Amino acid sequence: MPIDPSGLALLAAIADAGSLSAAARAAGLSQPALTKQLRKLEEAAGVALFERGVRGVQPTEYGSALLPRARIIRAQAEQGAEELAQLRGRREGQVRIALSHLATIALLPGVVQAFRLAWPDVVLRIEPPAFPDRIAGLREGALDFAVVTLTAAPLGAEYLVRPLCATSVVAAVRAGHPLRHARSLAGLVGAQWAMPNPQSSTAQTVAAAFNRLKLPAPRCPVTCDTLTGLEVLVAGSDLVGAFPLEVYEARGKAAGLARLGFDIGAKGSSLALLRWADARPTPAAAELEEQFVRAGRLLARNRRPRR
């Protein structure tokens, strides 16, 4: 039997709710009515899609296989309704995006006010990205788009990638640090660093700068992938920190940090806007996407690395 698309949307609703009773309440159905629909879906599939247990229901192997498609169908139905409403002049709905820390600090302030003025009744939901799970949400329709720091590994053709800007990487230390007067990387040879993980664009920029100058590789006894953690580590120790320029300008002084008098690399974190290539954004999402693109490219034009 063919699988009813509405049944797949039900599959996604049950999986997200974790129980039949919670899914029924969310759908405005009685639990017997929802159970009947689930039974019909499982008959069409020819397999059990959920396992019942003391903690509710969990997708079976077959349910898990269908779940990404189910979420796509549900998201497309919701976005289709929003798109029609917006095309008819109703400026409402929601836009869901993922922003990295750098995108939030460098681009969001220049975007959010204009978007709120243009679409005051659209709910803007911002989430942190996490590779690869959250970015997979682009395919499932859980996100309209993401503005993130590009990874070293290229993304597949299923993603639409719009490069926005790159930032300089700067070194910062606590106030009173013995190396606070260093004017070049050569003055930091032997220092200990706190940086994001070695695969991050920031850490790779630092390593490449040392290598380019034929200096010994920087020692990094502490890695931390959160900006707040890095700030605390550097402000409370003799570790040298590496930060995107925009991050330091927005938060460094308040965190008790002092920037050293040189840039480590003209190209550190590269921001890009990602969207599932086959997705059709709603008018509200499309306008917000263009606002981020304009903000990123304006930042790229205005930045002149200090040497």
PDB file of C-alpha atoms in Angstrom:
ATOM      1  CA  MET A   1       0.000   0.000   0.000  1.00  0.00           C
ATOM      2  CA  PRO A   2       1.263   3.541  -0.709  1.00  0.00           C
ATOM      3  CA  ILE A   3       2.239   5.549   2.345  1.00  0.00           C
ATOM      4  CA  ASP A   4       0.029   8.574   2.947  1.00  0.00           C
ATOM      5  CA  PRO A   5       2.136  11.780   3.284  1.00  0.00           C
ATOM      6  CA  SER A   6      -0.085  12.885   6.151  1.00  0.00           C
ATOM      7  CA  GLY A   7       0.834   9.643   7.887  1.00  0.00           C
ATOM      8  CA  LEU A   8       4.520  10.513   7.580  1.00  0.00           C
ATOM      9  CA  ALA A   9       3.836  13.878   9.184  1.00  0.00           C
ATOM     10  CA  LEU A  10       2.172  11.939  11.998  1.00  0.00           C
ATOM     11  CA  LEU A  11       5.303   9.782  12.300  1.00  0.00           C
ATOM     12  CA  ALA A  12       7.408  12.905  12.823  1.00  0.00           C
ATOM     13  CA  ALA A  13       4.973  14.291  15.382  1.00  0.00           C
ATOM     14  CA  ILE A  14       4.990  11.094  17.451  1.00  0.00           C
ATOM     15  CA  ALA A  15       8.780  10.770  17.316  1.00  0.00           C
ATOM     16  CA  ASP A  16       9.253  14.357  18.477  1.00  0.00           C
ATOM     17  CA  ALA A  17       6.651  14.101  21.233  1.00  0.00           C
ATOM     18  CA  GLY A  18       7.989  10.798  22.583  1.00  0.00           C
ATOM     19  CA  SER A  19       4.563   9.475  23.517  1.00  0.00           C
ATOM     20  CA  LEU A  20       1.215   8.894  21.856  1.00  0.00           C
ATOM     21  CA  SER A  21      -0.653  10.957  24.427  1.00  0.00           C
ATOM     22  CA  ALA A  22       1.634  13.980  23.974  1.00  0.00           C
ATOM     23  CA  ALA A  23       1.432  13.704  20.192  1.00  0.00           C
ATOM     24  CA  ALA A  24      -2.353  13.493  20.372  1.00  0.00           C
ATOM     25  CA  ARG A  25      -2.550  16.632  22.500  1.00  0.00           C
ATOM     26  CA  ALA A  26      -0.274  18.514  20.108  1.00  0.00           C
ATOM     27  CA  ALA A  27      -2.385  17.440  17.134  1.00  0.00           C
ATOM     28  CA  GLY A  28      -5.707  18.150  18.857  1.00  0.00           C
ATOM     29  CA  LEU A  29      -6.777  14.514  18.579  1.00  0.00           C
ATOM     30  CA  SER A  30      -7.934  11.921  21.028  1.00  0.00           C
ATOM     31  CA  GLN A  31      -5.363   9.233  21.728  1.00  0.00           C
ATOM     32  CA  PRO A  32      -7.567   6.466  20.213  1.00  0.00           C
ATOM     33  CA  ALA A  33      -7.903   8.511  17.010  1.00  0.00           C
ATOM     34  CA  LEU A  34      -4.142   9.025  16.791  1.00  0.00           C
ATOM     35  CA  THR A  35      -3.493   5.351  17.539  1.00  0.00           C
ATOM     36  CA  LYS A  36      -5.863   4.418  14.723  1.00  0.00           C
ATOM     37  CA  GLN A  37      -3.955   6.645  12.286  1.00  0.00           C
ATOM     38  CA  LEU A  38      -0.654   5.153  13.392  1.00  0.00           C
ATOM     39  CA  ARG A  39      -1.981   1.636  12.933  1.00  0.00           C
ATOM     40  CA  LYS A  40      -3.085   2.546   9.404  1.00  0.00           C
ATOM     41  CA  LEU A  41       0.368   3.938   8.643  1.00  0.00           C
ATOM     42  CA  GLU A  42       2.105   0.804   9.946  1.00  0.00           C
ATOM     43  CA  GLU A  43      -0.227  -1.385   7.876  1.00  0.00           C
ATOM     44  CA  ALA A  44       0.704   0.592   4.756  1.00  0.00           C
ATOM     45  CA  ALA A  45       4.409   0.314   5.608  1.00  0.00           C
ATOM     46  CA  GLY A  46       4.131  -3.363   6.438  1.00  0.00           C
ATOM     47  CA  VAL A  47       6.356  -3.003   9.503  1.00  0.00           C
ATOM     48  CA  ALA A  48       6.172  -1.678  13.048  1.00  0.00           C
ATOM     49  CA  LEU A  49       7.384   1.925  13.133  1.00  0.00           C
ATOM     50  CA  PHE A  50       7.456   2.401  16.918  1.00  0.00           C
ATOM     51  CA  GLU A  51       8.337   0.344  19.955  1.00  0.00           C
ATOM     52  CA  ARG A  52       6.200   0.869  23.057  1.00  0.00           C
ATOM     53  CA  GLY A  53       7.907   0.935  26.431  1.00  0.00           C
ATOM     54  CA  VAL A  54       7.617   2.325  29.939  1.00  0.00           C
ATOM     55  CA  ARG A  55       9.177   5.610  28.756  1.00  0.00           C
ATOM     56  CA  GLY A  56       6.807   6.135  25.857  1.00  0.00           C
ATOM     57  CA  VAL A  57       7.488   5.210  22.259  1.00  0.00           C
ATOM     58  CA  GLN A  58      10.719   5.073  20.271  1.00  0.00           C
ATOM     59  CA  PRO A  59      11.101   4.652  16.489  1.00  0.00           C
ATOM     60  CA  THR A  60      12.077   1.199  15.350  1.00  0.00           C
ATOM     61  CA  GLU A  61      14.791   0.683  12.752  1.00  0.00           C
ATOM     62  CA  TYR A  62      12.133   1.194  10.073  1.00  0.00           C
ATOM     63  CA  GLY A  63      10.660   4.240  11.758  1.00  0.00           C
ATOM     64  CA  SER A  64      14.100   5.810  12.061  1.00  0.00           C
ATOM     65  CA  ALA A  65      14.711   5.216   8.353  1.00  0.00           C
ATOM     66  CA  LEU A  66      11.501   7.068   7.456  1.00  0.00           C
ATOM     67  CA  LEU A  67      11.905   9.841   9.995  1.00  0.00           C
ATOM     68  CA  PRO A  68      14.088  12.244   7.916  1.00  0.00           C
ATOM     69  CA  ARG A  69      11.599  12.033   5.040  1.00  0.00           C
ATOM     70  CA  ALA A  70       8.717  12.486   7.449  1.00  0.00           C
ATOM     71  CA  ARG A  71      10.244  15.658   8.869  1.00  0.00           C
ATOM     72  CA  ILE A  72      10.852  17.005   5.367  1.00  0.00           C
ATOM     73  CA  ILE A  73       7.226  16.439   4.424  1.00  0.00           C
ATOM     74  CA  ARG A  74       5.973  18.056   7.620  1.00  0.00           C
ATOM     75  CA  ALA A  75       8.302  21.043   7.236  1.00  0.00           C
ATOM     76  CA  GLN A  76       7.385  21.510   3.587  1.00  0.00           C
ATOM     77  CA  ALA A  77       3.674  21.468   4.420  1.00  0.00           C
ATOM     78  CA  GLU A  78       4.156  24.054   7.161  1.00  0.00           C
ATOM     79  CA  GLN A  79       6.362  26.260   4.983  1.00  0.00           C
ATOM     80  CA  GLY A  80       3.941  25.938   2.072  1.00  0.00           C
ATOM     81  CA  ALA A  81       1.103  27.248   4.206  1.00  0.00           C
ATOM     82  CA  GLU A  82       3.282  30.117   5.433  1.00  0.00           C
ATOM     83  CA  GLU A  83       4.425  30.951   1.908  1.00  0.00           C
ATOM     84  CA  LEU A  84       0.863  31.169   0.592  1.00  0.00           C
ATOM     85  CA  ALA A  85      -0.152  33.337   3.526  1.00  0.00           C
ATOM     86  CA  GLN A  86       2.819  35.678   2.996  1.00  0.00           C
ATOM     87  CA  LEU A  87       2.176  35.892  -0.740  1.00  0.00           C
ATOM     88  CA  ARG A  88      -1.376  36.961   0.089  1.00  0.00           C
ATOM     89  CA  GLY A  89       0.030  39.783   2.176  1.00  0.00           C
ATOM     90  CA  ARG A  90      -0.098  38.242   5.655  1.00  0.00           C
ATOM     91  CA  ARG A  91       3.316  39.046   7.109  1.00  0.00           C
ATOM     92  CA  GLU A  92       3.337  36.303   9.717  1.00  0.00           C
ATOM     93  CA  GLY A  93       4.790  32.852  10.342  1.00  0.00           C
ATOM     94  CA  GLN A  94       8.247  31.925  11.554  1.00  0.00           C
ATOM     95  CA  VAL A  95      11.838  31.750  10.321  1.00  0.00           C
ATOM     96  CA  ARG A  96      14.251  29.269  11.871  1.00  0.00           C
ATOM     97  CA  ILE A  97      17.984  29.771  11.504  1.00  0.00           C
ATOM     98  CA  ALA A  98      21.233  28.570  13.047  1.00  0.00           C
ATOM     99  CA  LEU A  99      23.991  31.089  13.771  1.00  0.00           C
ATOM    100  CA  SER A 100      27.550  30.501  14.896  1.00  0.00           C
ATOM    101  CA  HIS A 101      28.991  32.684  17.664  1.00  0.00           C
ATOM    102  CA  LEU A 102      30.900  34.698  15.090  1.00  0.00           C
ATOM    103  CA  ALA A 103      27.825  35.240  12.902  1.00  0.00           C
ATOM    104  CA  THR A 104      25.795  36.261  15.941  1.00  0.00           C
ATOM    105  CA  ILE A 105      28.372  38.837  17.042  1.00  0.00           C
ATOM    106  CA  ALA A 106      29.471  40.154  13.644  1.00  0.00           C
ATOM    107  CA  LEU A 107      26.272  40.103  11.582  1.00  0.00           C
ATOM    108  CA  LEU A 108      23.125  39.721  13.672  1.00  0.00           C
ATOM    109  CA  PRO A 109      23.107  43.275  15.145  1.00  0.00           C
ATOM    110  CA  GLY A 110      23.047  44.762  11.639  1.00  0.00           C
ATOM    111  CA  VAL A 111      20.240  42.497  10.496  1.00  0.00           C
ATOM    112  CA  VAL A 112      17.715  41.902  13.230  1.00  0.00           C
ATOM    113  CA  GLN A 113      16.290  45.429  13.564  1.00  0.00           C
ATOM    114  CA  ALA A 114      15.601  45.821   9.845  1.00  0.00           C
ATOM    115  CA  PHE A 115      14.003  42.384   9.671  1.00  0.00           C
ATOM    116  CA  ARG A 116      11.808  43.056  12.707  1.00  0.00           C
ATOM    117  CA  LEU A 117      10.630  46.317  11.165  1.00  0.00           C
ATOM    118  CA  ALA A 118       9.779  44.619   7.872  1.00  0.00           C
ATOM    119  CA  TRP A 119       8.241  41.478   9.399  1.00  0.00           C
ATOM    120  CA  PRO A 120       7.071  42.403  12.917  1.00  0.00           C
ATOM    121  CA  ASP A 121       4.696  39.451  13.235  1.00  0.00           C
ATOM    122  CA  VAL A 122       7.123  36.773  12.070  1.00  0.00           C
ATOM    123  CA  VAL A 123       8.700  34.788  14.909  1.00  0.00           C
ATOM    124  CA  LEU A 124      12.471  34.522  14.496  1.00  0.00           C
ATOM    125  CA  ARG A 125      13.941  31.398  16.077  1.00  0.00           C
ATOM    126  CA  ILE A 126      17.744  31.324  16.387  1.00  0.00           C
ATOM    127  CA  GLU A 127      19.604  28.160  17.353  1.00  0.00           C
ATOM    128  CA  PRO A 128      23.280  27.297  17.739  1.00  0.00           C
ATOM    129  CA  PRO A 129      24.707  25.170  14.941  1.00  0.00           C
ATOM    130  CA  ALA A 130      26.412  21.866  15.670  1.00  0.00           C
ATOM    131  CA  PHE A 131      28.085  19.869  12.911  1.00  0.00           C
ATOM    132  CA  PRO A 132      26.816  17.633  11.562  1.00  0.00           C
ATOM    133  CA  ASP A 133      23.466  17.105  13.307  1.00  0.00           C
ATOM    134  CA  ARG A 134      22.044  20.607  13.330  1.00  0.00           C
ATOM    135  CA  ILE A 135      23.195  21.328   9.794  1.00  0.00           C
ATOM    136  CA  ALA A 136      21.411  18.138   8.770  1.00  0.00           C
ATOM    137  CA  GLY A 137      18.305  20.004   9.895  1.00  0.00           C
ATOM    138  CA  LEU A 138      18.567  22.029   6.694  1.00  0.00           C
ATOM    139  CA  ARG A 139      17.661  18.925   4.737  1.00  0.00           C
ATOM    140  CA  GLU A 140      14.828  18.024   7.071  1.00  0.00           C
ATOM    141  CA  GLY A 141      13.381  21.529   7.011  1.00  0.00           C
ATOM    142  CA  ALA A 142      14.040  22.141  10.704  1.00  0.00           C
ATOM    143  CA  LEU A 143      16.081  25.202   9.652  1.00  0.00           C
ATOM    144  CA  ASP A 144      15.508  27.706   6.871  1.00  0.00           C
ATOM    145  CA  PHE A 145      19.224  28.446   6.638  1.00  0.00           C
ATOM    146  CA  ALA A 146      22.391  28.669   8.695  1.00  0.00           C
ATOM    147  CA  VAL A 147      25.187  31.246   8.882  1.00  0.00           C
ATOM    148  CA  VAL A 148      28.243  29.429  10.146  1.00  0.00           C
ATOM    149  CA  THR A 149      32.010  29.199  10.010  1.00  0.00           C
ATOM    150  CA  LEU A 150      32.972  26.945   7.138  1.00  0.00           C
ATOM    151  CA  THR A 151      34.741  23.729   7.980  1.00  0.00           C
ATOM    152  CA  ALA A 152      37.927  22.666   6.202  1.00  0.00           C
ATOM    153  CA  ALA A 153      36.106  19.778   4.491  1.00  0.00           C
ATOM    154  CA  PRO A 154      34.007  20.906   1.501  1.00  0.00           C
ATOM    155  CA  LEU A 155      30.259  20.466   1.709  1.00  0.00           C
ATOM    156  CA  GLY A 156      28.341  18.385  -0.807  1.00  0.00           C
ATOM    157  CA  ALA A 157      26.356  19.701  -3.758  1.00  0.00           C
ATOM    158  CA  GLU A 158      23.159  19.246  -1.755  1.00  0.00           C
ATOM    159  CA  TYR A 159      24.027  22.472   0.099  1.00  0.00           C
ATOM    160  CA  LEU A 160      23.792  25.933  -1.394  1.00  0.00           C
ATOM    161  CA  VAL A 161      26.827  27.827  -0.040  1.00  0.00           C
ATOM    162  CA  ARG A 162      26.986  31.632  -0.209  1.00  0.00           C
ATOM    163  CA  PRO A 163      30.355  32.932   1.066  1.00  0.00           C
ATOM    164  CA  LEU A 164      29.984  36.124   3.080  1.00  0.00           C
ATOM    165  CA  CYS A 165      33.210  37.319   4.683  1.00  0.00           C
ATOM    166  CA  ALA A 166      36.405  36.335   6.439  1.00  0.00           C
ATOM    167  CA  THR A 167      37.773  37.761   9.642  1.00  0.00           C
ATOM    168  CA  SER A 168      41.253  38.433  10.917  1.00  0.00           C
ATOM    169  CA  VAL A 169      42.500  36.426  13.872  1.00  0.00           C
ATOM    170  CA  VAL A 170      44.028  38.420  16.721  1.00  0.00           C
ATOM    171  CA  ALA A 171      45.954  37.432  19.830  1.00  0.00           C
ATOM    172  CA  ALA A 172      44.819  38.613  23.252  1.00  0.00           C
ATOM    173  CA  VAL A 173      46.127  38.206  26.794  1.00  0.00           C
ATOM    174  CA  ARG A 174      45.039  39.212  30.264  1.00  0.00           C
ATOM    175  CA  ALA A 175      45.804  42.693  31.494  1.00  0.00           C
ATOM    176  CA  GLY A 176      49.293  42.721  32.992  1.00  0.00           C
ATOM    177  CA  HIS A 177      50.452  39.644  31.042  1.00  0.00           C
ATOM    178  CA  PRO A 178      54.281  39.568  30.693  1.00  0.00           C
ATOM    179  CA  LEU A 179      53.932  39.296  26.895  1.00  0.00           C
ATOM    180  CA  ARG A 180      51.408  42.121  26.526  1.00  0.00           C
ATOM    181  CA  HIS A 181      53.951  44.271  24.633  1.00  0.00           C
ATOM    182  CA  ALA A 182      54.746  41.646  21.967  1.00  0.00           C
ATOM    183  CA  ARG A 183      54.593  43.125  18.467  1.00  0.00           C
ATOM    184  CA  SER A 184      54.988  40.000  16.350  1.00  0.00           C
ATOM    185  CA  LEU A 185      54.504  36.251  16.459  1.00  0.00           C
ATOM    186  CA  ALA A 186      58.226  35.877  17.054  1.00  0.00           C
ATOM    187  CA  GLY A 187      57.675  37.476  20.444  1.00  0.00           C
ATOM    188  CA  LEU A 188      55.230  34.677  21.352  1.00  0.00           C
ATOM    189  CA  VAL A 189      57.549  31.743  20.668  1.00  0.00           C
ATOM    190  CA  GLY A 190      57.407  29.486  23.703  1.00  0.00           C
ATOM    191  CA  ALA A 191      54.116  30.925  24.961  1.00  0.00           C
ATOM    192  CA  GLN A 192      51.266  28.588  25.785  1.00  0.00           C
ATOM    193  CA  TRP A 193      47.969  29.116  23.984  1.00  0.00           C
ATOM    194  CA  ALA A 194      44.282  28.487  24.521  1.00  0.00           C
ATOM    195  CA  MET A 195      42.408  27.961  21.255  1.00  0.00           C
ATOM    196  CA  PRO A 196      39.468  26.091  19.762  1.00  0.00           C
ATOM    197  CA  ASN A 197      40.084  22.538  18.595  1.00  0.00           C
ATOM    198  CA  PRO A 198      42.921  21.996  16.079  1.00  0.00           C
ATOM    199  CA  GLN A 199      40.450  21.511  13.193  1.00  0.00           C
ATOM    200  CA  SER A 200      38.910  24.958  13.729  1.00  0.00           C
ATOM    201  CA  SER A 201      39.700  27.736  11.275  1.00  0.00           C
ATOM    202  CA  THR A 202      41.088  29.879  14.111  1.00  0.00           C
ATOM    203  CA  ALA A 203      43.597  27.234  15.242  1.00  0.00           C
ATOM    204  CA  GLN A 204      44.596  26.457  11.669  1.00  0.00           C
ATOM    205  CA  THR A 205      45.167  30.145  10.952  1.00  0.00           C
ATOM    206  CA  VAL A 206      47.499  30.421  13.956  1.00  0.00           C
ATOM    207  CA  ALA A 207      49.404  27.271  12.997  1.00  0.00           C
ATOM    208  CA  ALA A 208      49.763  28.455   9.383  1.00  0.00           C
ATOM    209  CA  ALA A 209      51.090  31.849  10.501  1.00  0.00           C
ATOM    210  CA  PHE A 210      53.781  30.258  12.665  1.00  0.00           C
ATOM    211  CA  ASN A 211      54.696  27.870   9.869  1.00  0.00           C
ATOM    212  CA  ARG A 212      54.888  30.674   7.305  1.00  0.00           C
ATOM    213  CA  LEU A 213      57.422  32.501   9.472  1.00  0.00           C
ATOM    214  CA  LYS A 214      59.335  29.238  10.114  1.00  0.00           C
ATOM    215  CA  LEU A 215      58.695  29.541  13.844  1.00  0.00           C
ATOM    216  CA  PRO A 216      58.211  26.567  16.192  1.00  0.00           C
ATOM    217  CA  ALA A 217      54.570  25.436  16.271  1.00  0.00           C
ATOM    218  CA  PRO A 218      52.555  27.092  19.058  1.00  0.00           C
ATOM    219  CA  ARG A 219      51.993  25.016  22.189  1.00  0.00           C
ATOM    220  CA  CYS A 220      48.323  24.652  23.020  1.00  0.00           C
ATOM    221  CA  PRO A 221      47.796  22.731  26.298  1.00  0.00           C
ATOM    222  CA  VAL A 222      44.149  23.838  26.544  1.00  0.00           C
ATOM    223  CA  THR A 223      41.466  23.752  23.855  1.00  0.00           C
ATOM    224  CA  CYS A 224      37.962  25.108  24.274  1.00  0.00           C
ATOM    225  CA  ASP A 225      35.216  25.423  21.650  1.00  0.00           C
ATOM    226  CA  THR A 226      33.123  28.058  23.431  1.00  0.00           C
ATOM    227  CA  LEU A 227      33.940  31.755  23.308  1.00  0.00           C
ATOM    228  CA  THR A 228      32.986  32.294  26.928  1.00  0.00           C
ATOM    229  CA  GLY A 229      35.292  29.477  27.996  1.00  0.00           C
ATOM    230  CA  LEU A 230      38.206  30.870  25.994  1.00  0.00           C
ATOM    231  CA  GLU A 231      37.703  34.328  27.453  1.00  0.00           C
ATOM    232  CA  VAL A 232      37.659  32.976  31.001  1.00  0.00           C
ATOM    233  CA  LEU A 233      40.759  30.856  30.391  1.00  0.00           C
ATOM    234  CA  VAL A 234      42.800  33.698  28.941  1.00  0.00           C
ATOM    235  CA  ALA A 235      41.624  36.352  31.413  1.00  0.00           C
ATOM    236  CA  GLY A 236      42.494  34.126  34.380  1.00  0.00           C
ATOM    237  CA  SER A 237      45.879  32.743  33.341  1.00  0.00           C
ATOM    238  CA  ASP A 238      49.039  33.405  31.347  1.00  0.00           C
ATOM    239  CA  LEU A 239      47.646  31.606  28.315  1.00  0.00           C
ATOM    240  CA  VAL A 240      47.581  33.526  25.031  1.00  0.00           C
ATOM    241  CA  GLY A 241      44.217  33.401  23.282  1.00  0.00           C
ATOM    242  CA  ALA A 242      43.351  33.522  19.583  1.00  0.00           C
ATOM    243  CA  PHE A 243      40.042  35.177  18.692  1.00  0.00           C
ATOM    244  CA  PRO A 244      38.272  36.400  15.557  1.00  0.00           C
ATOM    245  CA  LEU A 245      38.687  40.160  15.370  1.00  0.00           C
ATOM    246  CA  GLU A 246      34.947  40.883  15.612  1.00  0.00           C
ATOM    247  CA  VAL A 247      34.658  38.752  18.724  1.00  0.00           C
ATOM    248  CA  TYR A 248      37.465  40.615  20.463  1.00  0.00           C
ATOM    249  CA  GLU A 249      36.054  44.007  19.486  1.00  0.00           C
ATOM    250  CA  ALA A 250      32.620  43.108  20.834  1.00  0.00           C
ATOM    251  CA  ARG A 251      33.637  41.313  24.034  1.00  0.00           C
ATOM    252  CA  GLY A 252      37.360  41.395  24.696  1.00  0.00           C
ATOM    253  CA  LYS A 253      37.725  44.476  26.862  1.00  0.00           C
ATOM    254  CA  ALA A 254      34.676  43.617  28.947  1.00  0.00           C
ATOM    255  CA  ALA A 255      36.198  40.170  29.526  1.00  0.00           C
ATOM    256  CA  GLY A 256      39.429  41.712  30.829  1.00  0.00           C
ATOM    257  CA  LEU A 257      41.519  40.994  27.748  1.00  0.00           C
ATOM    258  CA  ALA A 258      44.091  43.129  25.934  1.00  0.00           C
ATOM    259  CA  ARG A 259      44.739  42.714  22.219  1.00  0.00           C
ATOM    260  CA  LEU A 260      48.335  42.389  21.071  1.00  0.00           C
ATOM    261  CA  GLY A 261      49.509  44.861  18.449  1.00  0.00           C
ATOM    262  CA  PHE A 262      49.306  42.686  15.337  1.00  0.00           C
ATOM    263  CA  ASP A 263      46.954  40.422  13.423  1.00  0.00           C
ATOM    264  CA  ILE A 264      47.848  36.750  13.248  1.00  0.00           C
ATOM    265  CA  GLY A 265      46.185  36.070   9.919  1.00  0.00           C
ATOM    266  CA  ALA A 266      44.220  38.150   7.461  1.00  0.00           C
ATOM    267  CA  LYS A 267      41.916  35.211   6.804  1.00  0.00           C
ATOM    268  CA  GLY A 268      40.712  33.392   9.855  1.00  0.00           C
ATOM    269  CA  SER A 269      37.136  32.208  10.206  1.00  0.00           C
ATOM    270  CA  SER A 270      35.225  32.336   6.919  1.00  0.00           C
ATOM    271  CA  LEU A 271      31.498  32.833   7.321  1.00  0.00           C
ATOM    272  CA  ALA A 272      29.025  31.459   4.801  1.00  0.00           C
ATOM    273  CA  LEU A 273      25.288  31.122   4.498  1.00  0.00           C
ATOM    274  CA  LEU A 274      24.134  27.539   3.986  1.00  0.00           C
ATOM    275  CA  ARG A 275      20.794  26.361   2.707  1.00  0.00           C
ATOM    276  CA  TRP A 276      19.541  23.039   1.406  1.00  0.00           C
ATOM    277  CA  ALA A 277      19.929  23.440  -2.357  1.00  0.00           C
ATOM    278  CA  ASP A 278      16.449  22.184  -3.220  1.00  0.00           C
ATOM    279  CA  ALA A 279      14.654  24.178  -0.534  1.00  0.00           C
ATOM    280  CA  ARG A 280      12.326  27.031  -1.467  1.00  0.00           C
ATOM    281  CA  PRO A 281      12.457  29.712   1.230  1.00  0.00           C
ATOM    282  CA  THR A 282       9.342  31.578   2.254  1.00  0.00           C
ATOM    283  CA  PRO A 283       9.307  35.314   1.404  1.00  0.00           C
ATOM    284  CA  ALA A 284      10.242  36.165   4.992  1.00  0.00           C
ATOM    285  CA  ALA A 285      13.127  33.670   5.053  1.00  0.00           C
ATOM    286  CA  ALA A 286      14.337  34.849   1.638  1.00  0.00           C
ATOM    287  CA  GLU A 287      14.411  38.478   2.788  1.00  0.00           C
ATOM    288  CA  LEU A 288      16.303  37.599   5.981  1.00  0.00           C
ATOM    289  CA  GLU A 289      18.764  35.552   3.936  1.00  0.00           C
ATOM    290  CA  GLU A 290      19.492  38.529   1.666  1.00  0.00           C
ATOM    291  CA  GLN A 291      19.936  40.804   4.679  1.00  0.00           C
ATOM    292  CA  PHE A 292      22.606  38.469   6.074  1.00  0.00           C
ATOM    293  CA  VAL A 293      24.330  38.339   2.681  1.00  0.00           C
ATOM    294  CA  ARG A 294      24.394  42.133   2.441  1.00  0.00           C
ATOM    295  CA  ALA A 295      25.638  42.489   6.024  1.00  0.00           C
ATOM    296  CA  GLY A 296      28.414  39.945   5.455  1.00  0.00           C
ATOM    297  CA  ARG A 297      29.601  41.498   2.236  1.00  0.00           C
ATOM    298  CA  LEU A 298      29.506  44.994   3.737  1.00  0.00           C
ATOM    299  CA  LEU A 299      31.671  43.750   6.599  1.00  0.00           C
ATOM    300  CA  ALA A 300      34.086  42.200   4.103  1.00  0.00           C
ATOM    301  CA  ARG A 301      34.419  45.496   2.214  1.00  0.00           C
ATOM    302  CA  ASN A 302      34.938  47.563   5.348  1.00  0.00           C
ATOM    303  CA  ARG A 303      37.549  45.335   6.955  1.00  0.00           C
ATOM    304  CA  ARG A 304      41.187  46.223   6.440  1.00  0.00           C
ATOM    305  CA  PRO A 305      43.529  43.915   8.399  1.00  0.00           C
ATOM    306  CA  ARG A 306      46.022  45.764  10.572  1.00  0.00           C
ATOM    307  CA  ARG A 307      49.640  44.766   9.926  1.00  0.00           C
TER     308      ARG A 307
END
